[in-house]
Amino acid sequence: MRQARPAARRRLVLGALSTASIAALGGLGLVPGAMAADKKIVLGFSQIGAESEWRTANSASIKSAAKEAGIELKFADAQQKQENQIKALRAFIAQKVDVIALSPVVETGWGTVLREAKAAGIPVILTDRTVQETDQSLWVTFMGSDFVEEGRRAARWLVDNVKSRPAGKEIRIVELQGTVGAAPALDRKKGFEEGIKADARLKIVRSQTGDFNRAKGKEVMEAFLKAEGRHIDVLYAHNDDMAIGAIQAIEEAGLKPAKDILVISIDGVKGAFQAMVAGKLNVTVECSPLLGPQLMQTVKDLKAGKTVPRRIVTEEGVFPAEVAARELPKRKY
Ligand code: GZL
């Protein structure tokens, strides 16, 4: 082999040394660049629970997207209890995960644990729902739907579909709210109340939480029917699961859902499309749970040092019964 000139030989030796030292230091985890290249990103995700078809689809989307992205997912189901979510976040901090994602069951009570994550240098992504905290530096982005707009869209469908009813005759609405204190419950109520101002005949006569699940939705609707009898014209449910439970109560009371009582709900899960095809639900306002791919891309962007937008809004539609049969085969959740 031809001998290298002294200067070139020195460069070769230095090159070999630096490679060896990088390998040695890397073993100690001290070299940020090279070692990070093949180290798996670890994401800690605190999920609310499994209270609805929407939530089940949301969890499936996040788990499959993490697998697809080669991200190690630590998934914690809180059974809809805030204290379990806070415990999960503290465990993620102790395990020194790279990123934390949180779908907060309610809007308040997060400041302390989010400050602990910040102190530990772990970025937090809010997914699905947001929090009410004055210090906005406690999370890097919120990705999810505009719940106020979803409430407005539900009201817009109603205003458009009662025009032919007798002028001056009150149109009595009962409302099944989502989980008390949850962002989608607060905002869907706000948007709907804003939207029905367009028609003075529209009045919410009863409003109570069904906690986003079918059983409670049915139970509360039974109470509404007992109290209001045949004087209910419309049901507005903050999610499809409560609407589906309420539909059972309406039928058991001998009334026709979607005819005697208009039924309006939100999410756009398969169960809602099936209820529309069966002629028992009038309209569902879409709220996509398929946040997994967006979440994983944001995690990767964060770890690559890219800036991510403070707010990522999911685009959604409105699906009345007339399109349900055509749309049902295309639905992904
Ligand atoms: C909305 C989500 C809500 C759904 C419910 O993004 O937080 O929680 O509308 C679910 O079905 O329980």
Short mmCIF file of C-alpha atoms and ligand atoms in Angstrom, two decimals:
data_model
loop_
_atom_site.label_atom_id
_atom_site.label_comp_id
_atom_site.label_asym_id
_atom_site.label_seq_id
_atom_site.Cartn_x
_atom_site.Cartn_y
_atom_site.Cartn_z
CA MET A 1 0.00 0.00 0.00
CA ARG A 2 1.44 3.45 -0.94
CA GLN A 3 2.77 5.32 2.19
CA ALA A 4 0.72 8.51 2.95
CA ARG A 5 2.67 11.83 3.24
CA PRO A 6 3.31 13.00 6.93
CA ALA A 7 0.59 15.74 6.91
CA ALA A 8 -1.97 13.42 5.33
CA ARG A 9 -0.98 10.66 7.82
CA ARG A 10 -1.59 13.12 10.71
CA ARG A 11 -5.07 13.86 9.33
CA LEU A 12 -5.81 10.12 9.03
CA VAL A 13 -4.70 9.51 12.68
CA LEU A 14 -6.74 12.48 13.98
CA GLY A 15 -9.72 11.25 11.97
CA ALA A 16 -9.46 7.77 13.49
CA LEU A 17 -9.04 9.22 16.99
CA SER A 18 -12.06 11.50 16.75
CA THR A 19 -14.23 8.64 15.46
CA ALA A 20 -13.10 6.45 18.34
CA SER A 21 -13.72 9.21 20.88
CA ILE A 22 -17.18 9.92 19.49
CA ALA A 23 -18.00 6.21 19.82
CA ALA A 24 -16.62 6.16 23.39
CA LEU A 25 -18.39 9.38 24.49
CA GLY A 26 -21.51 8.26 22.66
CA GLY A 27 -21.56 5.18 24.83
CA LEU A 28 -21.87 7.56 27.77
CA GLY A 29 -24.73 9.33 25.99
CA LEU A 30 -22.73 12.52 25.98
CA VAL A 31 -22.78 13.18 22.23
CA PRO A 32 -26.11 14.77 21.36
CA GLY A 33 -25.87 14.62 17.59
CA ALA A 34 -24.60 11.25 16.47
CA MET A 35 -26.28 9.13 19.21
CA ALA A 36 -29.65 10.86 18.76
CA ALA A 37 -29.73 9.68 15.15
CA ASP A 38 -30.67 6.09 16.02
CA LYS A 39 -32.16 6.57 19.56
CA LYS A 40 -35.98 5.96 19.50
CA ILE A 41 -38.11 8.95 20.45
CA VAL A 42 -40.16 8.18 23.57
CA LEU A 43 -43.63 9.80 23.78
CA GLY A 44 -45.68 9.69 26.98
CA PHE A 45 -49.41 10.06 26.17
CA SER A 46 -52.07 10.59 28.84
CA GLN A 47 -55.44 9.55 27.34
CA ILE A 48 -58.75 10.43 29.02
CA GLY A 49 -60.38 6.98 28.94
CA ALA A 50 -62.60 4.86 26.69
CA GLU A 51 -65.95 6.63 27.25
CA SER A 52 -67.10 6.83 23.62
CA GLU A 53 -66.67 5.50 20.08
CA TRP A 54 -64.78 8.73 19.41
CA ARG A 55 -62.26 8.04 22.19
CA THR A 56 -61.74 4.45 21.07
CA ALA A 57 -60.99 5.63 17.53
CA ASN A 58 -58.71 8.37 18.86
CA SER A 59 -56.63 5.86 20.88
CA ALA A 60 -56.41 3.49 17.91
CA SER A 61 -55.23 6.33 15.66
CA ILE A 62 -52.50 7.37 18.11
CA LYS A 63 -51.25 3.82 18.74
CA SER A 64 -51.08 2.92 15.03
CA ALA A 65 -49.46 6.23 14.10
CA ALA A 66 -46.77 5.79 16.79
CA LYS A 67 -45.98 2.30 15.45
CA GLU A 68 -45.88 3.64 11.88
CA ALA A 69 -43.56 6.48 12.95
CA GLY A 70 -41.21 4.23 14.95
CA ILE A 71 -41.94 6.22 18.10
CA GLU A 72 -41.99 4.39 21.45
CA LEU A 73 -45.43 5.17 22.94
CA LYS A 74 -46.08 5.04 26.69
CA PHE A 75 -49.92 5.04 26.75
CA ALA A 76 -51.79 5.78 30.02
CA ASP A 77 -55.63 5.46 30.21
CA ALA A 78 -57.00 7.67 33.04
CA GLN A 79 -60.55 6.25 33.19
CA GLN A 80 -61.77 9.89 32.86
CA LYS A 81 -60.12 10.95 36.16
CA GLN A 82 -57.91 14.05 36.25
CA GLU A 83 -55.89 12.72 39.19
CA ASN A 84 -54.91 9.69 37.09
CA GLN A 85 -53.77 11.96 34.27
CA ILE A 86 -51.63 13.99 36.67
CA LYS A 87 -50.10 10.77 38.05
CA ALA A 88 -49.32 9.61 34.51
CA LEU A 89 -47.61 12.91 33.65
CA ARG A 90 -45.46 12.64 36.80
CA ALA A 91 -44.48 9.10 35.82
CA PHE A 92 -43.50 10.29 32.33
CA ILE A 93 -41.36 13.04 33.87
CA ALA A 94 -39.64 10.50 36.16
CA GLN A 95 -39.00 8.25 33.15
CA LYS A 96 -37.49 11.24 31.30
CA VAL A 97 -39.61 10.76 28.15
CA ASP A 98 -38.71 12.98 25.19
CA VAL A 99 -42.20 14.49 24.70
CA ILE A 100 -45.50 14.43 26.63
CA ALA A 101 -48.92 14.51 24.91
CA LEU A 102 -52.06 15.20 26.96
CA SER A 103 -55.77 15.04 26.16
CA PRO A 104 -57.01 16.90 29.27
CA VAL A 105 -60.32 15.61 30.66
CA VAL A 106 -61.19 19.07 32.02
CA GLU A 107 -59.83 22.58 31.32
CA THR A 108 -58.49 23.56 34.77
CA GLY A 109 -56.08 22.23 37.43
CA TRP A 110 -53.04 21.55 35.23
CA GLY A 111 -50.64 24.41 36.15
CA THR A 112 -48.55 22.58 38.76
CA VAL A 113 -47.84 19.41 36.80
CA LEU A 114 -47.25 21.31 33.55
CA ARG A 115 -44.70 23.48 35.39
CA GLU A 116 -42.99 20.27 36.58
CA ALA A 117 -42.75 19.06 32.96
CA LYS A 118 -41.35 22.42 31.89
CA ALA A 119 -38.77 22.35 34.71
CA ALA A 120 -37.74 18.88 33.53
CA GLY A 121 -37.26 20.26 29.99
CA ILE A 122 -39.97 18.00 28.51
CA PRO A 123 -42.17 19.69 25.85
CA VAL A 124 -45.95 19.15 26.20
CA ILE A 125 -48.39 18.82 23.29
CA LEU A 126 -52.14 19.29 24.00
CA THR A 127 -54.16 17.03 21.73
CA ASP A 128 -57.96 16.89 21.28
CA ARG A 129 -58.81 19.27 24.14
CA THR A 130 -57.09 22.36 25.57
CA VAL A 131 -56.55 23.74 29.09
CA GLN A 132 -57.30 27.10 30.74
CA GLU A 133 -53.90 28.21 32.07
CA THR A 134 -52.61 31.81 31.93
CA ASP A 135 -49.01 30.69 31.33
CA GLN A 136 -49.24 29.66 27.66
CA SER A 137 -45.53 28.65 27.68
CA LEU A 138 -46.55 25.46 29.51
CA TRP A 139 -47.37 23.71 26.21
CA VAL A 140 -45.85 24.00 22.73
CA THR A 141 -49.02 23.44 20.66
CA PHE A 142 -52.71 22.48 20.83
CA MET A 143 -54.05 20.28 18.05
CA GLY A 144 -57.78 19.56 17.86
CA SER A 145 -61.14 20.75 16.63
CA ASP A 146 -62.83 24.12 17.04
CA PHE A 147 -65.63 23.05 19.40
CA VAL A 148 -67.37 26.45 19.37
CA GLU A 149 -67.66 26.18 15.57
CA GLU A 150 -69.04 22.65 15.96
CA GLY A 151 -71.79 24.06 18.21
CA ARG A 152 -72.49 26.82 15.68
CA ARG A 153 -72.76 24.24 12.86
CA ALA A 154 -75.26 22.18 14.87
CA ALA A 155 -77.35 25.33 15.46
CA ARG A 156 -77.09 26.34 11.78
CA TRP A 157 -78.52 22.98 10.70
CA LEU A 158 -81.42 23.43 13.14
CA VAL A 159 -82.17 27.03 12.06
CA ASP A 160 -82.16 25.93 8.42
CA ASN A 161 -84.45 22.98 9.10
CA VAL A 162 -87.25 24.56 11.15
CA LYS A 163 -88.06 27.47 8.82
CA SER A 164 -91.33 25.86 7.71
CA ARG A 165 -92.64 25.47 11.29
CA PRO A 166 -95.47 27.79 12.52
CA ALA A 167 -94.26 31.36 13.11
CA GLY A 168 -94.35 32.45 16.76
CA LYS A 169 -94.63 28.87 18.12
CA GLU A 170 -91.80 28.04 20.56
CA ILE A 171 -89.44 25.23 19.47
CA ARG A 172 -88.36 23.48 22.70
CA ILE A 173 -84.83 22.04 22.87
CA VAL A 174 -83.31 19.69 25.45
CA GLU A 175 -79.51 19.52 25.62
CA LEU A 176 -77.25 16.63 26.67
CA GLN A 177 -73.95 18.25 27.69
CA GLY A 178 -70.57 16.49 27.65
CA THR A 179 -68.34 16.00 30.71
CA VAL A 180 -68.69 18.89 33.21
CA GLY A 181 -65.77 21.32 32.78
CA ALA A 182 -64.48 19.71 29.58
CA ALA A 183 -63.49 22.05 26.73
CA PRO A 184 -65.78 20.36 24.14
CA ALA A 185 -68.75 20.58 26.55
CA LEU A 186 -68.20 24.25 27.41
CA ASP A 187 -67.51 25.31 23.82
CA ARG A 188 -70.19 23.25 22.05
CA LYS A 189 -72.75 24.77 24.44
CA LYS A 190 -71.40 28.26 23.75
CA GLY A 191 -71.41 27.85 19.97
CA PHE A 192 -74.92 26.33 19.88
CA GLU A 193 -76.42 29.06 22.09
CA GLU A 194 -74.81 31.66 19.84
CA GLY A 195 -76.21 29.98 16.71
CA ILE A 196 -79.83 29.57 17.85
CA LYS A 197 -80.12 33.31 18.49
CA ALA A 198 -80.86 33.51 14.74
CA ASP A 199 -84.42 32.22 15.44
CA ALA A 200 -86.33 33.54 18.47
CA ARG A 201 -88.59 30.46 18.53
CA LEU A 202 -85.63 28.24 19.53
CA LYS A 203 -85.43 27.75 23.31
CA ILE A 204 -83.27 25.39 25.41
CA VAL A 205 -85.73 24.25 28.10
CA ARG A 206 -83.52 21.61 29.83
CA SER A 207 -79.75 21.03 29.84
CA GLN A 208 -77.78 18.41 31.78
CA THR A 209 -74.55 16.42 31.46
CA GLY A 210 -74.61 12.89 30.05
CA ASP A 211 -70.81 12.69 30.51
CA PHE A 212 -70.24 11.81 26.84
CA ASN A 213 -71.45 8.21 27.25
CA ARG A 214 -74.47 6.23 26.00
CA ALA A 215 -75.77 4.94 29.33
CA LYS A 216 -75.87 8.39 30.94
CA GLY A 217 -77.28 9.92 27.76
CA LYS A 218 -80.20 7.47 27.89
CA GLU A 219 -80.75 8.00 31.62
CA VAL A 220 -80.88 11.81 31.35
CA MET A 221 -83.12 11.70 28.27
CA GLU A 222 -85.54 9.47 30.21
CA ALA A 223 -85.66 12.16 32.91
CA PHE A 224 -86.22 14.90 30.29
CA LEU A 225 -89.10 12.92 28.74
CA LYS A 226 -90.67 12.30 32.14
CA ALA A 227 -90.50 16.02 32.96
CA GLU A 228 -91.42 17.45 29.55
CA GLY A 229 -93.58 14.68 28.05
CA ARG A 230 -94.53 15.45 24.46
CA HIS A 231 -93.29 19.07 24.74
CA ILE A 232 -89.79 18.33 23.43
CA ASP A 233 -89.17 19.26 19.78
CA VAL A 234 -85.38 18.89 19.54
CA LEU A 235 -82.52 17.02 21.25
CA TYR A 236 -79.04 18.58 20.94
CA ALA A 237 -76.37 16.12 22.17
CA HIS A 238 -72.70 17.14 22.53
CA ASN A 239 -71.65 13.74 21.14
CA ASP A 240 -73.08 10.83 19.15
CA ASP A 241 -72.79 8.32 22.00
CA MET A 242 -75.17 10.29 24.23
CA ALA A 243 -77.51 10.82 21.25
CA ILE A 244 -77.59 7.06 20.57
CA GLY A 245 -78.44 6.38 24.21
CA ALA A 246 -81.15 9.08 24.10
CA ILE A 247 -82.62 7.59 20.91
CA GLN A 248 -83.30 4.39 22.85
CA ALA A 249 -85.10 6.42 25.54
CA ILE A 250 -87.19 8.27 22.93
CA GLU A 251 -88.27 4.97 21.32
CA GLU A 252 -89.07 3.39 24.71
CA ALA A 253 -91.31 6.41 25.39
CA GLY A 254 -93.26 5.51 22.22
CA LEU A 255 -91.96 8.46 20.19
CA LYS A 256 -90.16 8.50 16.82
CA PRO A 257 -86.57 9.89 17.04
CA ALA A 258 -85.65 12.26 14.17
CA LYS A 259 -89.40 12.79 13.49
CA ASP A 260 -91.32 13.56 16.69
CA ILE A 261 -88.08 14.86 18.19
CA LEU A 262 -85.29 16.14 15.91
CA VAL A 263 -81.93 14.63 16.99
CA ILE A 264 -78.72 16.62 16.40
CA SER A 265 -75.29 15.43 17.57
CA ILE A 266 -71.52 15.81 17.11
CA ASP A 267 -68.55 13.50 16.35
CA GLY A 268 -69.52 11.66 13.15
CA VAL A 269 -68.77 8.15 14.44
CA LYS A 270 -70.01 5.08 12.53
CA GLY A 271 -72.83 4.57 15.06
CA ALA A 272 -74.24 7.97 14.11
CA PHE A 273 -74.21 7.15 10.39
CA GLN A 274 -75.96 3.86 11.11
CA ALA A 275 -78.60 5.71 13.18
CA MET A 276 -79.13 8.18 10.29
CA VAL A 277 -79.49 5.34 7.78
CA ALA A 278 -82.10 3.83 10.15
CA GLY A 279 -83.93 7.18 10.14
CA LYS A 280 -83.34 7.86 13.86
CA LEU A 281 -80.81 10.73 13.77
CA ASN A 282 -81.07 13.92 11.68
CA VAL A 283 -77.49 15.19 11.49
CA THR A 284 -74.00 14.70 12.95
CA VAL A 285 -71.33 17.42 12.98
CA GLU A 286 -67.92 15.85 12.33
CA CYS A 287 -65.17 16.01 14.98
CA SER A 288 -62.28 13.87 13.79
CA PRO A 289 -60.49 11.62 16.34
CA LEU A 290 -57.85 10.65 13.77
CA LEU A 291 -55.18 12.85 15.35
CA GLY A 292 -52.43 10.19 15.45
CA PRO A 293 -50.48 11.04 12.27
CA GLN A 294 -50.57 14.79 13.03
CA LEU A 295 -49.39 14.14 16.61
CA MET A 296 -46.46 11.95 15.55
CA GLN A 297 -45.33 14.40 12.87
CA THR A 298 -45.38 17.18 15.47
CA VAL A 299 -43.35 15.04 17.90
CA LYS A 300 -40.75 14.38 15.19
CA ASP A 301 -40.63 18.07 14.22
CA LEU A 302 -40.10 19.03 17.87
CA LYS A 303 -37.22 16.54 18.27
CA ALA A 304 -35.70 17.79 15.02
CA GLY A 305 -35.62 21.28 16.50
CA LYS A 306 -38.27 22.66 14.13
CA THR A 307 -40.79 25.24 15.37
CA VAL A 308 -44.39 23.97 15.43
CA PRO A 309 -47.52 26.17 15.11
CA ARG A 310 -49.16 27.10 18.42
CA ARG A 311 -52.54 25.91 17.10
CA ILE A 312 -53.24 23.07 14.65
CA VAL A 313 -56.96 22.90 13.72
CA THR A 314 -58.51 19.76 12.24
CA GLU A 315 -60.75 20.35 9.20
CA GLU A 316 -64.26 18.83 9.49
CA GLY A 317 -67.69 18.67 7.82
CA VAL A 318 -71.42 18.34 8.60
CA PHE A 319 -73.27 15.14 7.62
CA PRO A 320 -77.12 15.25 7.41
CA ALA A 321 -79.14 12.02 7.12
CA GLU A 322 -79.61 12.47 3.36
CA VAL A 323 -75.92 11.67 2.71
CA ALA A 324 -75.47 8.99 5.43
CA ALA A 325 -75.92 5.87 3.25
CA ARG A 326 -73.45 7.19 0.66
CA GLU A 327 -70.88 8.29 3.27
CA LEU A 328 -71.04 5.34 5.71
CA PRO A 329 -68.80 2.98 3.66
CA LYS A 330 -66.13 5.70 3.45
CA ARG A 331 -65.99 6.44 7.19
CA LYS A 332 -62.66 5.67 8.89
CA TYR A 333 -63.94 5.74 12.50
C1 GZL B 1 -63.86 15.88 21.20
C2 GZL B 1 -63.64 14.84 22.27
C3 GZL B 1 -64.93 14.41 22.86
C4 GZL B 1 -65.85 13.72 21.86
C5 GZL B 1 -66.51 12.72 22.74
O1 GZL B 1 -62.63 16.24 20.63
O2 GZL B 1 -62.83 15.38 23.31
O3 GZL B 1 -64.65 13.45 23.88
O4 GZL B 1 -66.75 14.58 21.24
C6 GZL B 1 -65.34 12.24 23.56
O5 GZL B 1 -67.14 11.66 22.06
O6 GZL B 1 -65.74 11.55 24.67
#
